[in-house]
Amino acid sequence: MRKHLFIINPAAGLQDASTDLIAKINALDSGLDVEYQLTKAPGHAGEIVKEALASHPGELSVYACGGDGTLFDVVNGGAGSPRFAVTSVPVGTGNDFIKSFPEYTPEDFRDLRKLVHGSFLPIDSMRVGDYTSVNIVSAGFDAITCKNMAKYKSKPIIGGKNAYNAALVECLLFYRKHYLRVVADGEELSDGKNPLLFALAANGRYYGGGYKASPISSLDDGLMDVITIPTLSILKFARFAGVYRRGEHIHNPKADFVNHSVRREMQLFAPDPIPMNVDGEIIEMRNPKITLEPKSITVILPQK
């Protein structure tokens, strides 16, 4: 029998949604095998998934109730198990992963009845070091921006979605040059001598609270979209930022400095460990390799 495990992050979002979620979970069909647990710290969600897979011999549907960070922990707890399926119940501040399913609304993913009776879609993932990404991996300006975003999230005036924008302004002033050698499928995309603004590998489309970084990415095409952008002047960056947020930078004559291609593998090289943004989590890695793993994660989509 399939087990339905709801993992609730009470620290996600601007207010604790756990009371409302528990009430909705308790109101689900009595014939279902349903359980919920609350996380106590970052990384705890992954531990809960591993324990559930070890104790339950059947199929396991896990509902990550939080933001993209909760989803990251859940995915990395269950990745590699053929019995594991996952979805996001978006009660966090960013919730970028589900935006790659434009036929569904956030309300669809918050409807627990639709989710427990939903459909299953095998999607690709990306392996980087010891971690699994279902959305976007990046280095350079974007990773430093995500790293600095954490200190703004707790500020009541800035907080939430504006935290990314505040960190972006800071990094625009001080962190626009990153010397990264980039090799994708054996082809050198950057020699490491000329600075990059950033390099990214994308399975999904959105990150950073709504930036459409990889607008033509497909979650299940067996390829990842690789984008590199050279360092830009502040003025050129300012002109480019809106184009990038809207996802209008691919094949745009006015953004001909954007290098886009589809690949199966990418590796970054630098003298020092590189801060990597892996689905919103910042992890330092030495010369990280990002490898596409086709149809390796099963996602639960809301019932139509």
PDB file of C-alpha atoms in Angstrom:
ATOM      1  CA  MET A   1       0.000   0.000   0.000  1.00  0.00           C
ATOM      2  CA  ARG A   2       1.254   3.455  -0.865  1.00  0.00           C
ATOM      3  CA  LYS A   3       2.174   5.621   2.108  1.00  0.00           C
ATOM      4  CA  HIS A   4       1.488   9.357   1.959  1.00  0.00           C
ATOM      5  CA  LEU A   5       4.025  11.241   4.072  1.00  0.00           C
ATOM      6  CA  PHE A   6       3.597  14.984   4.590  1.00  0.00           C
ATOM      7  CA  ILE A   7       6.761  16.715   5.792  1.00  0.00           C
ATOM      8  CA  ILE A   8       5.943  20.155   7.149  1.00  0.00           C
ATOM      9  CA  ASN A   9       8.539  22.880   7.647  1.00  0.00           C
ATOM     10  CA  PRO A  10       7.018  25.227  10.267  1.00  0.00           C
ATOM     11  CA  ALA A  11       9.755  27.797   9.581  1.00  0.00           C
ATOM     12  CA  ALA A  12       8.877  28.139   5.880  1.00  0.00           C
ATOM     13  CA  GLY A  13       7.212  31.281   4.589  1.00  0.00           C
ATOM     14  CA  LEU A  14       6.347  34.434   6.470  1.00  0.00           C
ATOM     15  CA  GLN A  15       4.149  32.594   8.986  1.00  0.00           C
ATOM     16  CA  ASP A  16       3.768  29.050  10.291  1.00  0.00           C
ATOM     17  CA  ALA A  17       1.259  27.165   8.115  1.00  0.00           C
ATOM     18  CA  SER A  18       1.500  23.875  10.015  1.00  0.00           C
ATOM     19  CA  THR A  19      -1.820  24.158  11.917  1.00  0.00           C
ATOM     20  CA  ASP A  20      -3.802  24.680   8.713  1.00  0.00           C
ATOM     21  CA  LEU A  21      -1.901  21.911   6.908  1.00  0.00           C
ATOM     22  CA  ILE A  22      -2.443  19.396   9.707  1.00  0.00           C
ATOM     23  CA  ALA A  23      -6.182  20.107   9.662  1.00  0.00           C
ATOM     24  CA  LYS A  24      -6.274  19.470   5.907  1.00  0.00           C
ATOM     25  CA  ILE A  25      -4.213  16.286   6.269  1.00  0.00           C
ATOM     26  CA  ASN A  26      -6.547  14.957   8.962  1.00  0.00           C
ATOM     27  CA  ALA A  27      -9.522  15.612   6.674  1.00  0.00           C
ATOM     28  CA  LEU A  28      -8.160  13.407   3.849  1.00  0.00           C
ATOM     29  CA  ASP A  29      -9.828  10.128   2.854  1.00  0.00           C
ATOM     30  CA  SER A  30      -9.797   7.647   5.730  1.00  0.00           C
ATOM     31  CA  GLY A  31      -8.745   4.789   3.431  1.00  0.00           C
ATOM     32  CA  LEU A  32      -5.336   6.321   2.785  1.00  0.00           C
ATOM     33  CA  ASP A  33      -2.186   5.522   4.746  1.00  0.00           C
ATOM     34  CA  VAL A  34      -1.329   9.080   5.802  1.00  0.00           C
ATOM     35  CA  GLU A  35       1.316  10.433   8.158  1.00  0.00           C
ATOM     36  CA  TYR A  36       2.791  13.865   8.828  1.00  0.00           C
ATOM     37  CA  GLN A  37       5.949  15.040  10.555  1.00  0.00           C
ATOM     38  CA  LEU A  38       7.308  18.500  11.330  1.00  0.00           C
ATOM     39  CA  THR A  39      10.924  19.357  10.636  1.00  0.00           C
ATOM     40  CA  LYS A  40      13.135  20.628  13.435  1.00  0.00           C
ATOM     41  CA  ALA A  41      16.163  21.930  11.533  1.00  0.00           C
ATOM     42  CA  PRO A  42      17.605  22.255   8.009  1.00  0.00           C
ATOM     43  CA  GLY A  43      18.317  18.786   6.628  1.00  0.00           C
ATOM     44  CA  HIS A  44      15.817  17.073   8.934  1.00  0.00           C
ATOM     45  CA  ALA A  45      13.346  16.522   6.077  1.00  0.00           C
ATOM     46  CA  GLY A  46      15.874  14.340   4.264  1.00  0.00           C
ATOM     47  CA  GLU A  47      16.425  12.252   7.385  1.00  0.00           C
ATOM     48  CA  ILE A  48      12.671  11.723   7.742  1.00  0.00           C
ATOM     49  CA  VAL A  49      12.469  10.459   4.149  1.00  0.00           C
ATOM     50  CA  LYS A  50      15.361   8.033   4.624  1.00  0.00           C
ATOM     51  CA  GLU A  51      13.784   6.649   7.802  1.00  0.00           C
ATOM     52  CA  ALA A  52      10.416   6.243   6.062  1.00  0.00           C
ATOM     53  CA  LEU A  53      11.969   4.364   3.134  1.00  0.00           C
ATOM     54  CA  ALA A  54      13.800   2.087   5.553  1.00  0.00           C
ATOM     55  CA  SER A  55      10.686   1.294   7.613  1.00  0.00           C
ATOM     56  CA  HIS A  56       8.052   1.155   4.860  1.00  0.00           C
ATOM     57  CA  PRO A  57       8.576  -1.533   2.197  1.00  0.00           C
ATOM     58  CA  GLY A  58       5.999  -0.161  -0.238  1.00  0.00           C
ATOM     59  CA  GLU A  59       5.745   2.934  -2.382  1.00  0.00           C
ATOM     60  CA  LEU A  60       6.191   6.279  -0.686  1.00  0.00           C
ATOM     61  CA  SER A  61       4.674   9.597  -1.756  1.00  0.00           C
ATOM     62  CA  VAL A  62       6.294  12.516   0.025  1.00  0.00           C
ATOM     63  CA  TYR A  63       4.757  15.987   0.137  1.00  0.00           C
ATOM     64  CA  ALA A  64       7.332  18.695   0.892  1.00  0.00           C
ATOM     65  CA  CYS A  65       5.305  21.364   2.701  1.00  0.00           C
ATOM     66  CA  GLY A  66       7.526  24.420   2.675  1.00  0.00           C
ATOM     67  CA  GLY A  67       9.669  26.206   0.119  1.00  0.00           C
ATOM     68  CA  ASP A  68      12.307  25.090  -2.345  1.00  0.00           C
ATOM     69  CA  GLY A  69      14.724  24.387   0.524  1.00  0.00           C
ATOM     70  CA  THR A  70      12.330  21.833   2.008  1.00  0.00           C
ATOM     71  CA  LEU A  71      11.890  20.267  -1.423  1.00  0.00           C
ATOM     72  CA  PHE A  72      15.685  20.069  -1.832  1.00  0.00           C
ATOM     73  CA  ASP A  73      16.041  18.183   1.467  1.00  0.00           C
ATOM     74  CA  VAL A  74      13.194  15.789   0.608  1.00  0.00           C
ATOM     75  CA  VAL A  75      14.547  15.077  -2.887  1.00  0.00           C
ATOM     76  CA  ASN A  76      18.013  14.367  -1.528  1.00  0.00           C
ATOM     77  CA  GLY A  77      16.565  12.069   1.114  1.00  0.00           C
ATOM     78  CA  GLY A  78      14.746   9.930  -1.439  1.00  0.00           C
ATOM     79  CA  ALA A  79      16.849  10.214  -4.626  1.00  0.00           C
ATOM     80  CA  GLY A  80      17.905   6.825  -5.908  1.00  0.00           C
ATOM     81  CA  SER A  81      14.915   4.892  -4.564  1.00  0.00           C
ATOM     82  CA  PRO A  82      12.450   3.602  -7.204  1.00  0.00           C
ATOM     83  CA  ARG A  83       9.748   3.590  -4.510  1.00  0.00           C
ATOM     84  CA  PHE A  84      10.006   7.333  -3.903  1.00  0.00           C
ATOM     85  CA  ALA A  85       7.772  10.043  -5.420  1.00  0.00           C
ATOM     86  CA  VAL A  86       7.764  13.689  -4.409  1.00  0.00           C
ATOM     87  CA  THR A  87       5.877  16.930  -4.809  1.00  0.00           C
ATOM     88  CA  SER A  88       5.882  20.424  -3.373  1.00  0.00           C
ATOM     89  CA  VAL A  89       3.132  21.943  -1.252  1.00  0.00           C
ATOM     90  CA  PRO A  90       4.159  25.585  -1.702  1.00  0.00           C
ATOM     91  CA  VAL A  91       3.969  27.438   1.603  1.00  0.00           C
ATOM     92  CA  GLY A  92       7.460  28.963   1.410  1.00  0.00           C
ATOM     93  CA  THR A  93       8.645  32.292   0.056  1.00  0.00           C
ATOM     94  CA  GLY A  94      10.068  31.278  -3.332  1.00  0.00           C
ATOM     95  CA  ASN A  95       8.509  28.017  -4.550  1.00  0.00           C
ATOM     96  CA  ASP A  96      10.229  28.298  -7.926  1.00  0.00           C
ATOM     97  CA  PHE A  97      10.247  24.630  -8.913  1.00  0.00           C
ATOM     98  CA  ILE A  98       6.486  24.332  -9.445  1.00  0.00           C
ATOM     99  CA  LYS A  99       6.562  27.306 -11.830  1.00  0.00           C
ATOM    100  CA  SER A 100       7.990  24.900 -14.426  1.00  0.00           C
ATOM    101  CA  PHE A 101       4.476  23.399 -14.598  1.00  0.00           C
ATOM    102  CA  PRO A 102       2.558  26.377 -16.036  1.00  0.00           C
ATOM    103  CA  GLU A 103      -0.612  24.324 -16.522  1.00  0.00           C
ATOM    104  CA  TYR A 104      -0.995  24.218 -12.732  1.00  0.00           C
ATOM    105  CA  THR A 105      -1.423  27.032 -10.219  1.00  0.00           C
ATOM    106  CA  PRO A 106       0.123  27.216  -6.725  1.00  0.00           C
ATOM    107  CA  GLU A 107      -3.411  26.656  -5.419  1.00  0.00           C
ATOM    108  CA  ASP A 108      -3.500  23.318  -7.272  1.00  0.00           C
ATOM    109  CA  PHE A 109      -0.348  22.237  -5.436  1.00  0.00           C
ATOM    110  CA  ARG A 110      -1.822  23.398  -2.116  1.00  0.00           C
ATOM    111  CA  ASP A 111      -4.956  21.281  -2.656  1.00  0.00           C
ATOM    112  CA  LEU A 112      -3.992  18.143  -0.745  1.00  0.00           C
ATOM    113  CA  ARG A 113      -6.906  16.098  -2.118  1.00  0.00           C
ATOM    114  CA  LYS A 114      -5.755  16.820  -5.669  1.00  0.00           C
ATOM    115  CA  LEU A 115      -2.221  15.778  -4.760  1.00  0.00           C
ATOM    116  CA  VAL A 116      -2.980  12.458  -3.057  1.00  0.00           C
ATOM    117  CA  HIS A 117      -5.098  11.483  -6.070  1.00  0.00           C
ATOM    118  CA  GLY A 118      -2.665  13.016  -8.549  1.00  0.00           C
ATOM    119  CA  SER A 119      -0.612  11.630 -11.415  1.00  0.00           C
ATOM    120  CA  PHE A 120       3.048  10.640 -11.595  1.00  0.00           C
ATOM    121  CA  LEU A 121       5.617  12.124 -13.962  1.00  0.00           C
ATOM    122  CA  PRO A 122       9.225  10.858 -14.211  1.00  0.00           C
ATOM    123  CA  ILE A 123      11.539  13.840 -14.673  1.00  0.00           C
ATOM    124  CA  ASP A 124      15.262  14.335 -15.132  1.00  0.00           C
ATOM    125  CA  SER A 125      17.544  15.457 -12.354  1.00  0.00           C
ATOM    126  CA  MET A 126      21.114  16.741 -12.184  1.00  0.00           C
ATOM    127  CA  ARG A 127      23.796  15.193 -10.033  1.00  0.00           C
ATOM    128  CA  VAL A 128      26.375  17.632  -8.659  1.00  0.00           C
ATOM    129  CA  GLY A 129      28.859  16.238  -6.168  1.00  0.00           C
ATOM    130  CA  ASP A 130      26.896  14.294  -3.559  1.00  0.00           C
ATOM    131  CA  TYR A 131      23.668  16.189  -4.256  1.00  0.00           C
ATOM    132  CA  THR A 132      20.649  15.924  -6.534  1.00  0.00           C
ATOM    133  CA  SER A 133      19.071  18.959  -8.169  1.00  0.00           C
ATOM    134  CA  VAL A 134      15.669  18.988  -9.855  1.00  0.00           C
ATOM    135  CA  ASN A 135      15.750  22.662 -10.801  1.00  0.00           C
ATOM    136  CA  ILE A 136      18.843  24.866 -11.381  1.00  0.00           C
ATOM    137  CA  VAL A 137      22.525  24.711 -10.438  1.00  0.00           C
ATOM    138  CA  SER A 138      24.607  27.874 -10.810  1.00  0.00           C
ATOM    139  CA  ALA A 139      27.910  29.459  -9.886  1.00  0.00           C
ATOM    140  CA  GLY A 140      29.149  33.032  -9.829  1.00  0.00           C
ATOM    141  CA  PHE A 141      26.944  36.072  -9.371  1.00  0.00           C
ATOM    142  CA  ASP A 142      23.757  34.036  -8.841  1.00  0.00           C
ATOM    143  CA  ALA A 143      25.252  31.765  -6.208  1.00  0.00           C
ATOM    144  CA  ILE A 144      26.715  34.666  -4.247  1.00  0.00           C
ATOM    145  CA  THR A 145      23.377  36.471  -4.496  1.00  0.00           C
ATOM    146  CA  CYS A 146      21.560  33.435  -3.074  1.00  0.00           C
ATOM    147  CA  LYS A 147      24.165  33.157  -0.337  1.00  0.00           C
ATOM    148  CA  ASN A 148      23.724  36.797   0.639  1.00  0.00           C
ATOM    149  CA  MET A 149      19.921  36.553   0.374  1.00  0.00           C
ATOM    150  CA  ALA A 150      19.803  34.620   3.658  1.00  0.00           C
ATOM    151  CA  LYS A 151      20.815  37.642   5.704  1.00  0.00           C
ATOM    152  CA  TYR A 152      17.988  39.723   4.192  1.00  0.00           C
ATOM    153  CA  LYS A 153      15.212  37.142   4.639  1.00  0.00           C
ATOM    154  CA  SER A 154      14.953  37.761   8.376  1.00  0.00           C
ATOM    155  CA  LYS A 155      14.564  41.519   8.000  1.00  0.00           C
ATOM    156  CA  PRO A 156      10.838  42.382   8.327  1.00  0.00           C
ATOM    157  CA  ILE A 157      10.996  45.387   6.002  1.00  0.00           C
ATOM    158  CA  ILE A 158      12.860  43.520   3.246  1.00  0.00           C
ATOM    159  CA  GLY A 159      12.099  39.814   3.872  1.00  0.00           C
ATOM    160  CA  GLY A 160      10.403  37.334   1.550  1.00  0.00           C
ATOM    161  CA  LYS A 161      10.641  37.856  -2.184  1.00  0.00           C
ATOM    162  CA  ASN A 162      12.397  41.210  -1.808  1.00  0.00           C
ATOM    163  CA  ALA A 163      15.344  39.521  -0.092  1.00  0.00           C
ATOM    164  CA  TYR A 164      16.647  38.311  -3.442  1.00  0.00           C
ATOM    165  CA  ASN A 165      16.426  41.796  -4.934  1.00  0.00           C
ATOM    166  CA  ALA A 166      18.304  43.318  -1.984  1.00  0.00           C
ATOM    167  CA  ALA A 167      21.073  40.732  -2.297  1.00  0.00           C
ATOM    168  CA  LEU A 168      21.166  41.281  -6.044  1.00  0.00           C
ATOM    169  CA  VAL A 169      21.899  45.002  -5.609  1.00  0.00           C
ATOM    170  CA  GLU A 170      24.729  44.235  -3.179  1.00  0.00           C
ATOM    171  CA  CYS A 171      26.292  41.682  -5.532  1.00  0.00           C
ATOM    172  CA  LEU A 172      25.906  44.010  -8.487  1.00  0.00           C
ATOM    173  CA  LEU A 173      28.215  46.445  -6.754  1.00  0.00           C
ATOM    174  CA  PHE A 174      30.808  43.976  -5.469  1.00  0.00           C
ATOM    175  CA  TYR A 175      30.538  40.491  -7.051  1.00  0.00           C
ATOM    176  CA  ARG A 176      30.300  40.730 -10.838  1.00  0.00           C
ATOM    177  CA  LYS A 177      33.605  39.059 -11.803  1.00  0.00           C
ATOM    178  CA  HIS A 178      34.052  35.295 -11.460  1.00  0.00           C
ATOM    179  CA  TYR A 179      36.985  33.483 -13.043  1.00  0.00           C
ATOM    180  CA  LEU A 180      35.546  30.096 -13.924  1.00  0.00           C
ATOM    181  CA  ARG A 181      36.679  27.662 -16.576  1.00  0.00           C
ATOM    182  CA  VAL A 182      33.578  25.955 -17.969  1.00  0.00           C
ATOM    183  CA  VAL A 183      33.647  22.718 -19.965  1.00  0.00           C
ATOM    184  CA  ALA A 184      30.403  21.168 -21.261  1.00  0.00           C
ATOM    185  CA  ASP A 185      30.317  17.802 -23.062  1.00  0.00           C
ATOM    186  CA  GLY A 186      34.046  18.213 -23.705  1.00  0.00           C
ATOM    187  CA  GLU A 187      33.741  21.714 -25.201  1.00  0.00           C
ATOM    188  CA  GLU A 188      35.345  24.678 -23.461  1.00  0.00           C
ATOM    189  CA  LEU A 189      32.760  27.436 -23.030  1.00  0.00           C
ATOM    190  CA  SER A 190      34.931  29.702 -20.883  1.00  0.00           C
ATOM    191  CA  ASP A 191      38.723  29.660 -20.467  1.00  0.00           C
ATOM    192  CA  GLY A 192      38.783  30.925 -16.878  1.00  0.00           C
ATOM    193  CA  LYS A 193      40.829  33.974 -17.845  1.00  0.00           C
ATOM    194  CA  ASN A 194      37.992  36.232 -18.936  1.00  0.00           C
ATOM    195  CA  PRO A 195      35.536  36.805 -16.073  1.00  0.00           C
ATOM    196  CA  LEU A 196      31.979  35.511 -16.130  1.00  0.00           C
ATOM    197  CA  LEU A 197      28.959  37.012 -14.467  1.00  0.00           C
ATOM    198  CA  PHE A 198      27.714  33.463 -13.909  1.00  0.00           C
ATOM    199  CA  ALA A 199      27.326  29.980 -15.344  1.00  0.00           C
ATOM    200  CA  LEU A 200      24.307  27.765 -14.812  1.00  0.00           C
ATOM    201  CA  ALA A 201      22.887  24.369 -15.700  1.00  0.00           C
ATOM    202  CA  ALA A 202      19.106  24.170 -15.753  1.00  0.00           C
ATOM    203  CA  ASN A 203      16.556  21.406 -15.611  1.00  0.00           C
ATOM    204  CA  GLY A 204      13.732  23.717 -14.502  1.00  0.00           C
ATOM    205  CA  ARG A 205      12.974  27.260 -15.576  1.00  0.00           C
ATOM    206  CA  TYR A 206      12.750  29.576 -12.557  1.00  0.00           C
ATOM    207  CA  TYR A 207      14.849  30.519  -9.535  1.00  0.00           C
ATOM    208  CA  GLY A 208      15.539  33.436  -7.225  1.00  0.00           C
ATOM    209  CA  GLY A 209      11.892  34.084  -6.431  1.00  0.00           C
ATOM    210  CA  GLY A 210      10.592  34.265  -9.992  1.00  0.00           C
ATOM    211  CA  TYR A 211      13.525  34.880 -12.366  1.00  0.00           C
ATOM    212  CA  LYS A 212      12.842  32.927 -15.570  1.00  0.00           C
ATOM    213  CA  ALA A 213      16.478  31.972 -15.982  1.00  0.00           C
ATOM    214  CA  SER A 214      16.028  29.129 -18.449  1.00  0.00           C
ATOM    215  CA  PRO A 215      12.759  29.785 -20.272  1.00  0.00           C
ATOM    216  CA  ILE A 216      12.876  26.869 -22.717  1.00  0.00           C
ATOM    217  CA  SER A 217      14.032  24.161 -20.306  1.00  0.00           C
ATOM    218  CA  SER A 218      12.113  20.890 -20.226  1.00  0.00           C
ATOM    219  CA  LEU A 219      12.102  18.716 -17.119  1.00  0.00           C
ATOM    220  CA  ASP A 220      11.981  15.434 -19.012  1.00  0.00           C
ATOM    221  CA  ASP A 221      13.859  15.856 -22.313  1.00  0.00           C
ATOM    222  CA  GLY A 222      17.092  14.142 -21.213  1.00  0.00           C
ATOM    223  CA  LEU A 223      19.088  17.384 -21.547  1.00  0.00           C
ATOM    224  CA  MET A 224      20.053  20.332 -19.380  1.00  0.00           C
ATOM    225  CA  ASP A 225      20.256  23.912 -20.578  1.00  0.00           C
ATOM    226  CA  VAL A 226      23.670  25.496 -20.026  1.00  0.00           C
ATOM    227  CA  ILE A 227      23.929  29.288 -19.919  1.00  0.00           C
ATOM    228  CA  THR A 228      27.035  31.415 -19.445  1.00  0.00           C
ATOM    229  CA  ILE A 229      27.110  35.208 -19.359  1.00  0.00           C
ATOM    230  CA  PRO A 230      30.268  37.333 -19.317  1.00  0.00           C
ATOM    231  CA  THR A 231      30.779  40.066 -16.739  1.00  0.00           C
ATOM    232  CA  LEU A 232      28.646  43.095 -17.598  1.00  0.00           C
ATOM    233  CA  SER A 233      29.037  46.728 -16.678  1.00  0.00           C
ATOM    234  CA  ILE A 234      26.541  48.009 -14.124  1.00  0.00           C
ATOM    235  CA  LEU A 235      24.714  49.973 -16.821  1.00  0.00           C
ATOM    236  CA  LYS A 236      24.508  46.976 -19.167  1.00  0.00           C
ATOM    237  CA  PHE A 237      23.422  44.757 -16.289  1.00  0.00           C
ATOM    238  CA  ALA A 238      20.658  47.200 -15.366  1.00  0.00           C
ATOM    239  CA  ARG A 239      19.350  47.087 -18.940  1.00  0.00           C
ATOM    240  CA  PHE A 240      19.578  43.298 -18.975  1.00  0.00           C
ATOM    241  CA  ALA A 241      17.996  42.519 -15.577  1.00  0.00           C
ATOM    242  CA  GLY A 242      14.371  42.924 -16.660  1.00  0.00           C
ATOM    243  CA  VAL A 243      14.969  40.939 -19.833  1.00  0.00           C
ATOM    244  CA  TYR A 244      16.479  38.139 -17.746  1.00  0.00           C
ATOM    245  CA  ARG A 245      13.688  38.154 -15.151  1.00  0.00           C
ATOM    246  CA  ARG A 246      11.078  37.789 -17.895  1.00  0.00           C
ATOM    247  CA  GLY A 247      13.018  35.027 -19.658  1.00  0.00           C
ATOM    248  CA  GLU A 248      13.558  37.003 -22.859  1.00  0.00           C
ATOM    249  CA  HIS A 249      17.346  36.575 -23.052  1.00  0.00           C
ATOM    250  CA  ILE A 250      17.584  33.395 -25.132  1.00  0.00           C
ATOM    251  CA  HIS A 251      18.077  34.029 -28.877  1.00  0.00           C
ATOM    252  CA  ASN A 252      17.598  37.755 -28.264  1.00  0.00           C
ATOM    253  CA  PRO A 253      19.674  39.962 -30.627  1.00  0.00           C
ATOM    254  CA  LYS A 254      19.918  42.586 -27.888  1.00  0.00           C
ATOM    255  CA  ALA A 255      21.394  39.964 -25.536  1.00  0.00           C
ATOM    256  CA  ASP A 256      23.829  38.344 -27.971  1.00  0.00           C
ATOM    257  CA  PHE A 257      26.398  38.005 -25.173  1.00  0.00           C
ATOM    258  CA  VAL A 258      24.294  35.170 -23.659  1.00  0.00           C
ATOM    259  CA  ASN A 259      25.754  31.765 -24.486  1.00  0.00           C
ATOM    260  CA  HIS A 260      23.071  29.047 -24.441  1.00  0.00           C
ATOM    261  CA  SER A 261      23.292  25.376 -25.381  1.00  0.00           C
ATOM    262  CA  VAL A 262      21.805  22.030 -24.364  1.00  0.00           C
ATOM    263  CA  ARG A 263      24.137  19.508 -22.771  1.00  0.00           C
ATOM    264  CA  ARG A 264      24.397  16.345 -20.709  1.00  0.00           C
ATOM    265  CA  GLU A 265      27.380  17.303 -18.564  1.00  0.00           C
ATOM    266  CA  MET A 266      29.165  20.438 -17.381  1.00  0.00           C
ATOM    267  CA  GLN A 267      32.198  20.934 -15.164  1.00  0.00           C
ATOM    268  CA  LEU A 268      33.521  24.086 -13.539  1.00  0.00           C
ATOM    269  CA  PHE A 269      37.161  24.683 -12.644  1.00  0.00           C
ATOM    270  CA  ALA A 270      38.702  27.302 -10.339  1.00  0.00           C
ATOM    271  CA  PRO A 271      41.738  27.444  -8.029  1.00  0.00           C
ATOM    272  CA  ASP A 272      39.550  27.584  -4.911  1.00  0.00           C
ATOM    273  CA  PRO A 273      36.331  25.800  -3.905  1.00  0.00           C
ATOM    274  CA  ILE A 274      33.352  27.254  -5.768  1.00  0.00           C
ATOM    275  CA  PRO A 275      30.158  28.302  -3.957  1.00  0.00           C
ATOM    276  CA  MET A 276      27.434  26.435  -5.869  1.00  0.00           C
ATOM    277  CA  ASN A 277      23.761  27.303  -5.829  1.00  0.00           C
ATOM    278  CA  VAL A 278      21.994  23.916  -5.885  1.00  0.00           C
ATOM    279  CA  ASP A 279      18.241  24.561  -5.965  1.00  0.00           C
ATOM    280  CA  GLY A 280      18.717  27.512  -3.630  1.00  0.00           C
ATOM    281  CA  GLU A 281      21.150  25.810  -1.252  1.00  0.00           C
ATOM    282  CA  ILE A 282      24.725  27.151  -1.252  1.00  0.00           C
ATOM    283  CA  ILE A 283      27.340  24.399  -1.110  1.00  0.00           C
ATOM    284  CA  GLU A 284      31.066  24.922  -1.679  1.00  0.00           C
ATOM    285  CA  MET A 285      32.606  22.374  -4.065  1.00  0.00           C
ATOM    286  CA  ARG A 286      35.970  21.876  -5.705  1.00  0.00           C
ATOM    287  CA  ASN A 287      35.776  21.662  -9.523  1.00  0.00           C
ATOM    288  CA  PRO A 288      32.169  20.412  -9.452  1.00  0.00           C
ATOM    289  CA  LYS A 289      30.788  18.248 -12.248  1.00  0.00           C
ATOM    290  CA  ILE A 290      27.077  18.466 -13.087  1.00  0.00           C
ATOM    291  CA  THR A 291      25.636  15.403 -14.805  1.00  0.00           C
ATOM    292  CA  LEU A 292      22.129  14.977 -16.230  1.00  0.00           C
ATOM    293  CA  GLU A 293      20.348  11.852 -14.970  1.00  0.00           C
ATOM    294  CA  PRO A 294      17.338  11.124 -17.220  1.00  0.00           C
ATOM    295  CA  LYS A 295      13.944  10.230 -15.684  1.00  0.00           C
ATOM    296  CA  SER A 296      15.517   9.687 -12.271  1.00  0.00           C
ATOM    297  CA  ILE A 297      12.929  11.394 -10.027  1.00  0.00           C
ATOM    298  CA  THR A 298       9.159  10.847  -9.973  1.00  0.00           C
ATOM    299  CA  VAL A 299       7.082  13.974  -9.365  1.00  0.00           C
ATOM    300  CA  ILE A 300       3.458  13.992  -8.211  1.00  0.00           C
ATOM    301  CA  LEU A 301       1.211  16.403 -10.122  1.00  0.00           C
ATOM    302  CA  PRO A 302      -2.227  17.547  -8.900  1.00  0.00           C
ATOM    303  CA  GLN A 303      -5.308  15.738 -10.155  1.00  0.00           C
ATOM    304  CA  LYS A 304      -6.953  17.565 -13.022  1.00  0.00           C
TER     305      LYS A 304
END
